[in-house]
mmCIF file of C-alpha atoms in Angstrom:
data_model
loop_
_atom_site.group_PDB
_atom_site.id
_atom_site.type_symbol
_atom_site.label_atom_id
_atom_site.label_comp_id
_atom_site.label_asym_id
_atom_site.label_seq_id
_atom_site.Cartn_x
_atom_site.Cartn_y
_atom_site.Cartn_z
ATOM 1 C CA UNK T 1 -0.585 49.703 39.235
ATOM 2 C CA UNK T 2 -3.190 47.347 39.983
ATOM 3 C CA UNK T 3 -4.827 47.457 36.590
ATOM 4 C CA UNK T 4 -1.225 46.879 35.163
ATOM 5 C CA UNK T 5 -0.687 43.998 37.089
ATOM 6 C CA UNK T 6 -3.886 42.748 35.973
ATOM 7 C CA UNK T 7 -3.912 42.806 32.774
ATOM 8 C CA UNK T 8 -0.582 41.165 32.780
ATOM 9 C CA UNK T 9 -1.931 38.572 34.898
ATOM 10 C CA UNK T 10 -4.528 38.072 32.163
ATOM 11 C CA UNK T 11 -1.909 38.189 29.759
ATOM 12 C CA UNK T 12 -0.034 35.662 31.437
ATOM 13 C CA UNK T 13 -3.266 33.183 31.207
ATOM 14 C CA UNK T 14 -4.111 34.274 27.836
ATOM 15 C CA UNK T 15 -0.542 33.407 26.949
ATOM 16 C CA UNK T 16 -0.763 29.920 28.387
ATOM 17 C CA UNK T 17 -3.756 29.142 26.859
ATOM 18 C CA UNK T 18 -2.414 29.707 23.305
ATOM 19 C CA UNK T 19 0.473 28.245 23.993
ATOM 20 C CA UNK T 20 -1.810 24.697 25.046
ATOM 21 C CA UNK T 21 -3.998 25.467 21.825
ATOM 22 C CA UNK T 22 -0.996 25.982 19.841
ATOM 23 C CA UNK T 23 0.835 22.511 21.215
ATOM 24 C CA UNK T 24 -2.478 20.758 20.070
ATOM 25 C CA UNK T 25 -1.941 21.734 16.947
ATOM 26 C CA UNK T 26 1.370 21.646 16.741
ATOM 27 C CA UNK T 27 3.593 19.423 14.086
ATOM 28 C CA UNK T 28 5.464 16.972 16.367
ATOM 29 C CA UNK T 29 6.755 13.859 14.437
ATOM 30 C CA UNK T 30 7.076 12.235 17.586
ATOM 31 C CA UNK T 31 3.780 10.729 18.539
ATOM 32 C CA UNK T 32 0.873 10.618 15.975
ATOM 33 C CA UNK T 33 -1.173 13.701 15.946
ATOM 34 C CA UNK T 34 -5.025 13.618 15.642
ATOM 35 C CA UNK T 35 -5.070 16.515 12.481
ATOM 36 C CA UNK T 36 -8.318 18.352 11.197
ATOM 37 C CA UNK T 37 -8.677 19.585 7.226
ATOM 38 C CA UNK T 38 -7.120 22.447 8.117
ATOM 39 C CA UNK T 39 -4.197 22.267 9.682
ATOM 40 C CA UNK T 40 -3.132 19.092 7.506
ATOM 41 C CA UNK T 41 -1.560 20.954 4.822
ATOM 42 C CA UNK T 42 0.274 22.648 7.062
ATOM 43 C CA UNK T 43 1.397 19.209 8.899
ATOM 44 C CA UNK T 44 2.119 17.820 5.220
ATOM 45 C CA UNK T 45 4.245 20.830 4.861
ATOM 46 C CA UNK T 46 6.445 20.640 7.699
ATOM 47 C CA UNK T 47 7.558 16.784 7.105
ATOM 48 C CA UNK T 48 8.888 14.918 4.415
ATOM 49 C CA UNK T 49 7.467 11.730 4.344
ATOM 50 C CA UNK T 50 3.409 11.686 5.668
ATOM 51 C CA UNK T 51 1.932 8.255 7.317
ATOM 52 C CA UNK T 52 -2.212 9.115 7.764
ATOM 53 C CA UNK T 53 -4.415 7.045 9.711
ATOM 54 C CA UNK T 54 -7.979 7.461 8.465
ATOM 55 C CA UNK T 55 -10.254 6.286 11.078
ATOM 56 C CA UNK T 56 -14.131 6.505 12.896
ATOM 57 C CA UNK T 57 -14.741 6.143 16.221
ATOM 58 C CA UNK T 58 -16.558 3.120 17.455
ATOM 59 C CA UNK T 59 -14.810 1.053 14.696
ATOM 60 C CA UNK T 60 -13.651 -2.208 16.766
ATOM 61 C CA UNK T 61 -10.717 -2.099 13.637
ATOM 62 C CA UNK T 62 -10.164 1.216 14.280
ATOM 63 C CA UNK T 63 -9.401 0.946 17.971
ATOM 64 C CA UNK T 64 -7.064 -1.638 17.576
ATOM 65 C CA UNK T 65 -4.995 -0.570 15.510
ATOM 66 C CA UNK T 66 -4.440 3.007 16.863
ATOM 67 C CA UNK T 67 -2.733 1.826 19.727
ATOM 68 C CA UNK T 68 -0.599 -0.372 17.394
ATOM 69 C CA UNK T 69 -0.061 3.172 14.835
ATOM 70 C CA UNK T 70 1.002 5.215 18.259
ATOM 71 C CA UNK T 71 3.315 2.788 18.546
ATOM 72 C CA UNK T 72 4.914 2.728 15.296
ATOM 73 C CA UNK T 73 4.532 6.342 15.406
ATOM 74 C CA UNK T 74 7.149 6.117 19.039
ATOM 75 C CA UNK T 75 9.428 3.419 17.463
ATOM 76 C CA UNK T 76 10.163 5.711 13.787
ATOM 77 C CA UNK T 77 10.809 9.127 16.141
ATOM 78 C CA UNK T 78 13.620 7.199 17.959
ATOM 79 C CA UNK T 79 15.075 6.537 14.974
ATOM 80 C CA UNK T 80 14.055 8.771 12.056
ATOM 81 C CA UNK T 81 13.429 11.900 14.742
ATOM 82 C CA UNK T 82 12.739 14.522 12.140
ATOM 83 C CA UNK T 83 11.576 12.861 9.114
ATOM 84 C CA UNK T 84 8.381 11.635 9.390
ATOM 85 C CA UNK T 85 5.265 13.006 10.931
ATOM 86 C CA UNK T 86 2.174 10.603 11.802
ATOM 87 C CA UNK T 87 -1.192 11.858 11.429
ATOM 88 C CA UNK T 88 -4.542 10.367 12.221
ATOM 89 C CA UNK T 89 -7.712 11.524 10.683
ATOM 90 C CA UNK T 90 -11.504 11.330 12.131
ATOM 91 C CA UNK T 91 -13.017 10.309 9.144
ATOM 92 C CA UNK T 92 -16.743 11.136 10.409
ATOM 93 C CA UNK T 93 -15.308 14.903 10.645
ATOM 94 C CA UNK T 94 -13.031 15.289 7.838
ATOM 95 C CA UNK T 95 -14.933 13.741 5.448
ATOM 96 C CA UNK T 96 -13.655 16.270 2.204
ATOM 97 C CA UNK T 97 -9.614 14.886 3.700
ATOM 98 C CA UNK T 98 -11.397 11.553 3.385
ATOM 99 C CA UNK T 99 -12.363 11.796 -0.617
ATOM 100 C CA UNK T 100 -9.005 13.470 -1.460
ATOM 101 C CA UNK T 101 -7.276 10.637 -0.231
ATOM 102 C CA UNK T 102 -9.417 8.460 -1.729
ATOM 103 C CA UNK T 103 -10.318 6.233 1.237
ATOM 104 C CA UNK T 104 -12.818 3.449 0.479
ATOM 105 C CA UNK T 105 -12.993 1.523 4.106
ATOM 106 C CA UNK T 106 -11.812 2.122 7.684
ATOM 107 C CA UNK T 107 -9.501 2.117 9.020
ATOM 108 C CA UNK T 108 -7.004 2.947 5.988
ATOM 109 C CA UNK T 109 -3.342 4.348 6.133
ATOM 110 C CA UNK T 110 -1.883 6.479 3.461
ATOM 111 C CA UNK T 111 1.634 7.571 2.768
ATOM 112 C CA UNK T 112 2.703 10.416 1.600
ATOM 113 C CA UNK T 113 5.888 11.428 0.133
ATOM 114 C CA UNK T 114 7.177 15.011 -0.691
ATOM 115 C CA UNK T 115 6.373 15.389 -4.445
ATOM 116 C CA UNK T 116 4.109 12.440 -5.035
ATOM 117 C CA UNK T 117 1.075 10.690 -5.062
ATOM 118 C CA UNK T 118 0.083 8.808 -1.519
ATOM 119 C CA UNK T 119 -0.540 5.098 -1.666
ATOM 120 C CA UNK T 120 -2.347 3.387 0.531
ATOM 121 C CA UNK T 121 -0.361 0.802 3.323
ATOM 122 C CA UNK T 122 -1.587 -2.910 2.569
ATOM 123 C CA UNK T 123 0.873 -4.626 4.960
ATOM 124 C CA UNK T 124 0.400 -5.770 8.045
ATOM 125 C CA UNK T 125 -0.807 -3.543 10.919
ATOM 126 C CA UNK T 126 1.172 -4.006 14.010
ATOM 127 C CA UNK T 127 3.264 -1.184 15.327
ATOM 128 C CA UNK T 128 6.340 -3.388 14.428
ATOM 129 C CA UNK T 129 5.050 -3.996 10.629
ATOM 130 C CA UNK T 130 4.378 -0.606 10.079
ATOM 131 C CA UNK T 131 7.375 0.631 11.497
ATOM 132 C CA UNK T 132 9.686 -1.629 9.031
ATOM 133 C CA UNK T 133 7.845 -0.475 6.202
ATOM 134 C CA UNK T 134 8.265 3.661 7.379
ATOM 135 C CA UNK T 135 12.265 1.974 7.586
ATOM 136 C CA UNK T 136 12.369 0.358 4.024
ATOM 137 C CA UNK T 137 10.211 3.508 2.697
ATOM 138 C CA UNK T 138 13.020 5.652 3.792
ATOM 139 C CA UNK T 139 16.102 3.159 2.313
ATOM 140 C CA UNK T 140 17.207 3.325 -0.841
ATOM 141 C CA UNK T 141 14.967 2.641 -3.607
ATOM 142 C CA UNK T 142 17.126 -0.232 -4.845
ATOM 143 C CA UNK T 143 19.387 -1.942 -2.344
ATOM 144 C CA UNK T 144 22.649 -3.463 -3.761
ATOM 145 C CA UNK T 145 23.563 -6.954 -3.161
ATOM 146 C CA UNK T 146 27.202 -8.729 -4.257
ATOM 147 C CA UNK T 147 26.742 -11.976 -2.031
ATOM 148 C CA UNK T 148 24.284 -14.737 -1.666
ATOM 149 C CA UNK T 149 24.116 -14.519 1.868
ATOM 150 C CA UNK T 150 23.351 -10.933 1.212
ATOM 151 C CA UNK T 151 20.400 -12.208 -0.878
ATOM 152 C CA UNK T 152 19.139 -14.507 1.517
ATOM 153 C CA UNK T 153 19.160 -12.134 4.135
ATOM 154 C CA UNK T 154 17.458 -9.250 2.055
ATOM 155 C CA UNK T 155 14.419 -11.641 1.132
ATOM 156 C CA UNK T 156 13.486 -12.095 4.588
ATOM 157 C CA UNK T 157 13.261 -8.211 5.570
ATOM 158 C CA UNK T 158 10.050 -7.611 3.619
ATOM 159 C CA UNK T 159 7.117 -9.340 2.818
ATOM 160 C CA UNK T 160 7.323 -8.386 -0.983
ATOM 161 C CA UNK T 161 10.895 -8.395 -2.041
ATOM 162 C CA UNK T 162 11.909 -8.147 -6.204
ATOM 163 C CA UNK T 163 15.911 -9.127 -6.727
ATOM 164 C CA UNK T 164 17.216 -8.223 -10.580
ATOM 165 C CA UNK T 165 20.083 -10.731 -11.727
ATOM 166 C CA UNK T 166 20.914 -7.928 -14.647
ATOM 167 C CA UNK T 167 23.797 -6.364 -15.463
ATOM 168 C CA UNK T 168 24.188 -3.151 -17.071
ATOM 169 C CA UNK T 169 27.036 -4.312 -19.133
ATOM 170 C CA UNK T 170 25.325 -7.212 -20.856
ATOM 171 C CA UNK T 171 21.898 -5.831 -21.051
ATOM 172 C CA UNK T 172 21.735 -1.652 -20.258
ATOM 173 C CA UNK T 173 18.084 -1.511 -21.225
ATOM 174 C CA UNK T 174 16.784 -4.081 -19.334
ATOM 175 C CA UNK T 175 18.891 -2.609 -16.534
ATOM 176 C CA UNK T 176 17.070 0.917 -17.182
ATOM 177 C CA UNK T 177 13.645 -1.406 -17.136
ATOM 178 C CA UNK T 178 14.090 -2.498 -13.519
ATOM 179 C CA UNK T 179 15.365 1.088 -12.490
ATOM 180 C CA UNK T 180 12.308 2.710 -13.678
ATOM 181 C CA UNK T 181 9.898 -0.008 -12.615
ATOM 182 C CA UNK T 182 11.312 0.213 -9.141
ATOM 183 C CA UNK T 183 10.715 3.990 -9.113
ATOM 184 C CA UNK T 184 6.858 3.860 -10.969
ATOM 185 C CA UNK T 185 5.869 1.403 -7.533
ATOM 186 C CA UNK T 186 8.100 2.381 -5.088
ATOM 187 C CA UNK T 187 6.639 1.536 -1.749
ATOM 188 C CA UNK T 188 4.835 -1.551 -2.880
ATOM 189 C CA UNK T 189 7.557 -4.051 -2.664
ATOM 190 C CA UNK T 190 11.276 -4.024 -1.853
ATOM 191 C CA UNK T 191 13.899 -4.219 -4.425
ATOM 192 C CA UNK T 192 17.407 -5.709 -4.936
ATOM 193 C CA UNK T 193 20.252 -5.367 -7.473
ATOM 194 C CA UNK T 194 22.790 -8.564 -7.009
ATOM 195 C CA UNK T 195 25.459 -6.712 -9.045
ATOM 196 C CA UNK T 196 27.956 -9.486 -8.808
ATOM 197 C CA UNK T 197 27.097 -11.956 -12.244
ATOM 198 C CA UNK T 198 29.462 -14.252 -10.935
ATOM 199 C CA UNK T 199 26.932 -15.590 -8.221
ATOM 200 C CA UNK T 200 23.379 -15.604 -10.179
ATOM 201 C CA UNK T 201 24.058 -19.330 -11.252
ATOM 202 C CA UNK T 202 24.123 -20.050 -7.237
ATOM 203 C CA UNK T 203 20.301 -18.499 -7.266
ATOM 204 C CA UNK T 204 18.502 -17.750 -10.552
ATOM 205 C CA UNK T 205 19.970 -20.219 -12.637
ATOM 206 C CA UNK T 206 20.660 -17.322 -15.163
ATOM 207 C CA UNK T 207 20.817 -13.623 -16.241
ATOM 208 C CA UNK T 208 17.937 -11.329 -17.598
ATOM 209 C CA UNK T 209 15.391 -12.597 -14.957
ATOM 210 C CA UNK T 210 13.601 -10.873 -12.107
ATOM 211 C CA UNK T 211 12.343 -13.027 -9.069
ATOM 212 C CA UNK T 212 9.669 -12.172 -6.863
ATOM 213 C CA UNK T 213 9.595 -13.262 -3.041
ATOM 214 C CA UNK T 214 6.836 -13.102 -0.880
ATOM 215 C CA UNK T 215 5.820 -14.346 2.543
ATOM 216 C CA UNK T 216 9.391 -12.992 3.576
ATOM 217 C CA UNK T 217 10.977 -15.296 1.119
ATOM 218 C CA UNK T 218 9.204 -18.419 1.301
ATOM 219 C CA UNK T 219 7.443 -18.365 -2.257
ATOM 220 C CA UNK T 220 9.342 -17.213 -5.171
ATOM 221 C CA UNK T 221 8.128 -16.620 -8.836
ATOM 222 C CA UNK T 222 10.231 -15.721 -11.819
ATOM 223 C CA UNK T 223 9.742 -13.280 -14.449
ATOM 224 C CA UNK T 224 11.831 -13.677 -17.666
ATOM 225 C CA UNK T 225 12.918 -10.060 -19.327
ATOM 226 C CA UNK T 226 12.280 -9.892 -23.393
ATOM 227 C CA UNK T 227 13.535 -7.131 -25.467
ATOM 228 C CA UNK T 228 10.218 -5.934 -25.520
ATOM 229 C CA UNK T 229 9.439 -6.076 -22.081
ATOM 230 C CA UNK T 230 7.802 -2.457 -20.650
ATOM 231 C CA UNK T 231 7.270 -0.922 -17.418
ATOM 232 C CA UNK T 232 3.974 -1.463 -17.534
ATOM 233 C CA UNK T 233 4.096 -4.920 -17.946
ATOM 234 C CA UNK T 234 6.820 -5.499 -15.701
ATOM 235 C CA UNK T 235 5.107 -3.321 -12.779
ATOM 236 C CA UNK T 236 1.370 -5.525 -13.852
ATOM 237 C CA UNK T 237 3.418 -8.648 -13.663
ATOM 238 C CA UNK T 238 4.401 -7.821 -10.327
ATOM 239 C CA UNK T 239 1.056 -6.552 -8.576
ATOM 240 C CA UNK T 240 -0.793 -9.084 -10.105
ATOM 241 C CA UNK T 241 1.650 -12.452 -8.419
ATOM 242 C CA UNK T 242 0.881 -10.905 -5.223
ATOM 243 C CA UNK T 243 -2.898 -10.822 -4.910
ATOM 244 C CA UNK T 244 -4.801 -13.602 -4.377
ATOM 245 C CA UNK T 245 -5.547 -15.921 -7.601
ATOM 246 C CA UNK T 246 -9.500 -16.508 -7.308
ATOM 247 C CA UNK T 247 -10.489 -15.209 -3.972
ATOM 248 C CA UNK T 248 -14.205 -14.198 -3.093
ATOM 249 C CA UNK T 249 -14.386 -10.170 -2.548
ATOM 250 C CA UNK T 250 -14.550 -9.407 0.651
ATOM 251 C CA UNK T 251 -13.685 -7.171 3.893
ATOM 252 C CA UNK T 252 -9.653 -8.729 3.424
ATOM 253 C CA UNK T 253 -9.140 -9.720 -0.123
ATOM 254 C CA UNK T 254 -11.030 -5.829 -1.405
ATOM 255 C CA UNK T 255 -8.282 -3.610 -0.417
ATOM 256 C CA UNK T 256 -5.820 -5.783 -1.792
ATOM 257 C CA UNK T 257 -7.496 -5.679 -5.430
ATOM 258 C CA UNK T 258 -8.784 -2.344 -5.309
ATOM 259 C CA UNK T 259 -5.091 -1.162 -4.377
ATOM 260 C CA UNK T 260 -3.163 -3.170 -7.095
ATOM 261 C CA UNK T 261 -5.027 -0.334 -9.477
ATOM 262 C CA UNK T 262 -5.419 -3.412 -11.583
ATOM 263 C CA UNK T 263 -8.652 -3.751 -14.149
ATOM 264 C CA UNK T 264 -11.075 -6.455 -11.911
ATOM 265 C CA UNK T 265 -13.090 -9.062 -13.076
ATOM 266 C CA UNK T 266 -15.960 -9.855 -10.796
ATOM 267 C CA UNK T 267 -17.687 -13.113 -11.052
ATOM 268 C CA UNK T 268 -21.094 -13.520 -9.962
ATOM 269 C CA UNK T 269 -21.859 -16.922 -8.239
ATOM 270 C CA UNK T 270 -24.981 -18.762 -8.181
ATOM 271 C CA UNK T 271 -25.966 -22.229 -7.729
ATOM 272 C CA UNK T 272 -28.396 -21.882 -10.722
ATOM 273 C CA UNK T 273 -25.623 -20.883 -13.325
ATOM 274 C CA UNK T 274 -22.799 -22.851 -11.455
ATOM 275 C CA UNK T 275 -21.237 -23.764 -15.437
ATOM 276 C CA UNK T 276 -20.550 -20.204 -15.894
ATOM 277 C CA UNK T 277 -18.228 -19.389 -12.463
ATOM 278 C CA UNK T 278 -16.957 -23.072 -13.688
ATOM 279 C CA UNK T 279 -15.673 -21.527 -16.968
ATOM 280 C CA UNK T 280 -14.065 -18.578 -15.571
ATOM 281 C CA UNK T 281 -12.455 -20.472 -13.030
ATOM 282 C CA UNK T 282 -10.691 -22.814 -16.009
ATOM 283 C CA UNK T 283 -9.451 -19.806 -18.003
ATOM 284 C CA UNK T 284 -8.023 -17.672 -14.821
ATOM 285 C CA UNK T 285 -4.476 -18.103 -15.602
ATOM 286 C CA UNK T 286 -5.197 -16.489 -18.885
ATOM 287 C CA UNK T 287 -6.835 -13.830 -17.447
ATOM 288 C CA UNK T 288 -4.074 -12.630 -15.142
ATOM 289 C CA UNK T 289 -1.858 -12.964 -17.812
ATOM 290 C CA UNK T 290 -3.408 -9.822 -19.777
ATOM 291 C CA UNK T 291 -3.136 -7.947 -16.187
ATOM 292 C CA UNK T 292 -6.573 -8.366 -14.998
ATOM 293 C CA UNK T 293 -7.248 -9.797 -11.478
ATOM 294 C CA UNK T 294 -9.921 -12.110 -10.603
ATOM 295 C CA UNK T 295 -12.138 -12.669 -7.708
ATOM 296 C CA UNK T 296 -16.013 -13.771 -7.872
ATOM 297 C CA UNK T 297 -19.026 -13.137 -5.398
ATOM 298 C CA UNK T 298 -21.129 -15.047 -3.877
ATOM 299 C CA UNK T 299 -24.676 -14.143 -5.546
ATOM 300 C CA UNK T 300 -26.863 -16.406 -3.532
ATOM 301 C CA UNK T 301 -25.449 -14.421 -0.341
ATOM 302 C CA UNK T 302 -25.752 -11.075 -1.874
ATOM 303 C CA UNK T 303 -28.052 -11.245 -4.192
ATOM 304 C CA UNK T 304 -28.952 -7.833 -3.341
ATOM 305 C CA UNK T 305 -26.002 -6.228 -4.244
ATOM 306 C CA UNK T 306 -26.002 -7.763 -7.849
ATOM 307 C CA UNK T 307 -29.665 -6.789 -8.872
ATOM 308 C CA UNK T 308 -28.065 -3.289 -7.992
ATOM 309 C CA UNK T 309 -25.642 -4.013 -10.831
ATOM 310 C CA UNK T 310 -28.544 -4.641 -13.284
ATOM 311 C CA UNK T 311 -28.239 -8.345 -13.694
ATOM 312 C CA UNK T 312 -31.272 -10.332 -13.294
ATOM 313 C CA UNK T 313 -30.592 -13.985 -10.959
ATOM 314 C CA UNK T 314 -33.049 -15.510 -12.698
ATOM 315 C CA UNK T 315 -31.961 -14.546 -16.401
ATOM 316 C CA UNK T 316 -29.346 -16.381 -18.390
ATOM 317 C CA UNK T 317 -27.182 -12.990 -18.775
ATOM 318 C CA UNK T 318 -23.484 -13.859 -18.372
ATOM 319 C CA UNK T 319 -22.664 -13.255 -14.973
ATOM 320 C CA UNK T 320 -19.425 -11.255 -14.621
ATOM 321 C CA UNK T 321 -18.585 -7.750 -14.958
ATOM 322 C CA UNK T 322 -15.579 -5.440 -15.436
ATOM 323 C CA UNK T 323 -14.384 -2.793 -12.956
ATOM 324 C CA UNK T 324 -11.707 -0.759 -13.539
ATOM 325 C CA UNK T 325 -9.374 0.948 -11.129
ATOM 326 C CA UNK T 326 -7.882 3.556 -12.448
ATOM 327 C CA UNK T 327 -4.845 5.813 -10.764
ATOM 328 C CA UNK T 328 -5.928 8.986 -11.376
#
């Protein structure tokens, strides 16, 4: 009897202890879970939409913003209590995770959607900011608007917001345009249908036209639809008005070209051949118009990292190069 009992006294603890190893690894969307290689399939599995925080301990970055992610991570489960799970990745550990996802810096956050490619999250990183974008992620891919005051409130709920003033009965394929556009960038930016003609002279001015806000509706650009207009060039039009014009690369402005998946021209600049960043600079309009972005580096800093690239400082070789990012 006393054996019996004690082996079911061991298989009492034995018990508990899986049951503590098992809630470690368990999937529970409502706090973010630190997640090794392999159990994240299984996490990915068991939720439909994925936010990943890819981080390394020790990384000042990195520490603030996980208490900011936990947050987010608190705020979504109240209201979305079974649909998204929030995942955080040691990215000295799971370094294979790391190159699957593609994950240039730290931190980085990557969302994941049932069914398609993850993107990386560019926006900003307090626990409120990510949770809105986890909330527009899960909206509607195209919201429909039928007043101005509908308008003017939609612009300001999103840093990037893209309202159509197109009907489908004056113009169906320009209509189809904007509804496969808004599907081949989903997550990027927030878009709008007004569907009610009557009130596009009280904001665009006229029909056929797509207008871009940003800084939650303080800036706004317009893009004019042509019969030959493309997704591609509709989508390039858009990623390219919201990253910066001429910027140096950098810690801030890299993620923001790297993730517009746009070609990049990289300007080398150096007091000796100052007339060459001075000739770029003249002709970057141009530039963006083809779909290419634009930033330049400061040689005389980083010399270093140019010689790498096999030009010379002291050579009169033209001092940019081309590099492409490509979504694979």
């Amino acid at each position: 009897m006393l054996f019996v009992l004690f082996n079911f006294s061991l298989f009492i603890l034995l018990f508990s202890d899986l049951c503590k190893l098992q809630a470690s690894q368990r999937i529970d969307p409502n706090f973010s879970k630190l997640i090794e290689d392999k159990f994240f399939e299984q996490f990915v599995d068991s939720h439909e939409y994925i936010l990943t925080l890819f981080f390394v301990p020790g990384c000042e970055s990195c520490n603030t913003i996980l208490d900011e992610y936990e947050n987010a991570a608190k705020m979504v489960y109240q209201e979305f209590p079974s649909s998204v799970g929030f995942a955080k990745v040691d990215g000295s550990k799971s370094i294979a995770l790391c190159q699957a996802f593609d994950v240039k810096q730290f931190p980085a956050i990557k969302f994941l959607r049932h069914g398609e490619d993850a993107f990386e999250y560019t926006g900003e990183r307090s626990g409120q900011d990510i949770y809105n974008f986890i909330k527009q992620e899960l909206s509607p891919t195209v919201t429909l608007l039928s007043t101005v005051k509908e308008v003017l409130s939609f612009i300001r709920t999103a840093p990037k917001t893209v309202i159509s003033f197109i009907t489908s009965i004056t113009n169906e394929k320009k209509f189809q345009l904007f509804n496969q556009t808004t599907s081949e960038i989903r997550g990027e930016f927030r878009f709008a249908i007004l569907t009610d003609s009557s009130q596009f002279p009280l904001i665009s001015g006229s029909e056929d036209i797509v207008q871009l806000y940003t800084n939650s509706g303080q800036q706004r650009q317009v893009y004019r639809l042509t019969n030959d207009e493309t997704v591609y060039s509709l989508s390039t039009w858009l990623r390219i008005s919201v990253i910066p014009e001429y910027s140096e690369l950098g810690p801030e402005t890299f993620p923001q070209y790297s993730n517009s998946e746009l070609p990049l021209l990289i300007v080398f600049k150096w007091e000796k051949n100052k007339k060459f960043y001075e000739i770029i600079k003249t002709q970057v309009q141009n530039i963006r118009k083809k779909g290419v972005a634009v930033s330049y580096v400061d040689a005389d800093m980083y010399g270093q990292y140019v010689t790498e690239l096999g030009i010379n400082p002291n050579s009169n070789q033209f001092p940019f190069a081309i590099v492409d990012y490509i979504k694979e």
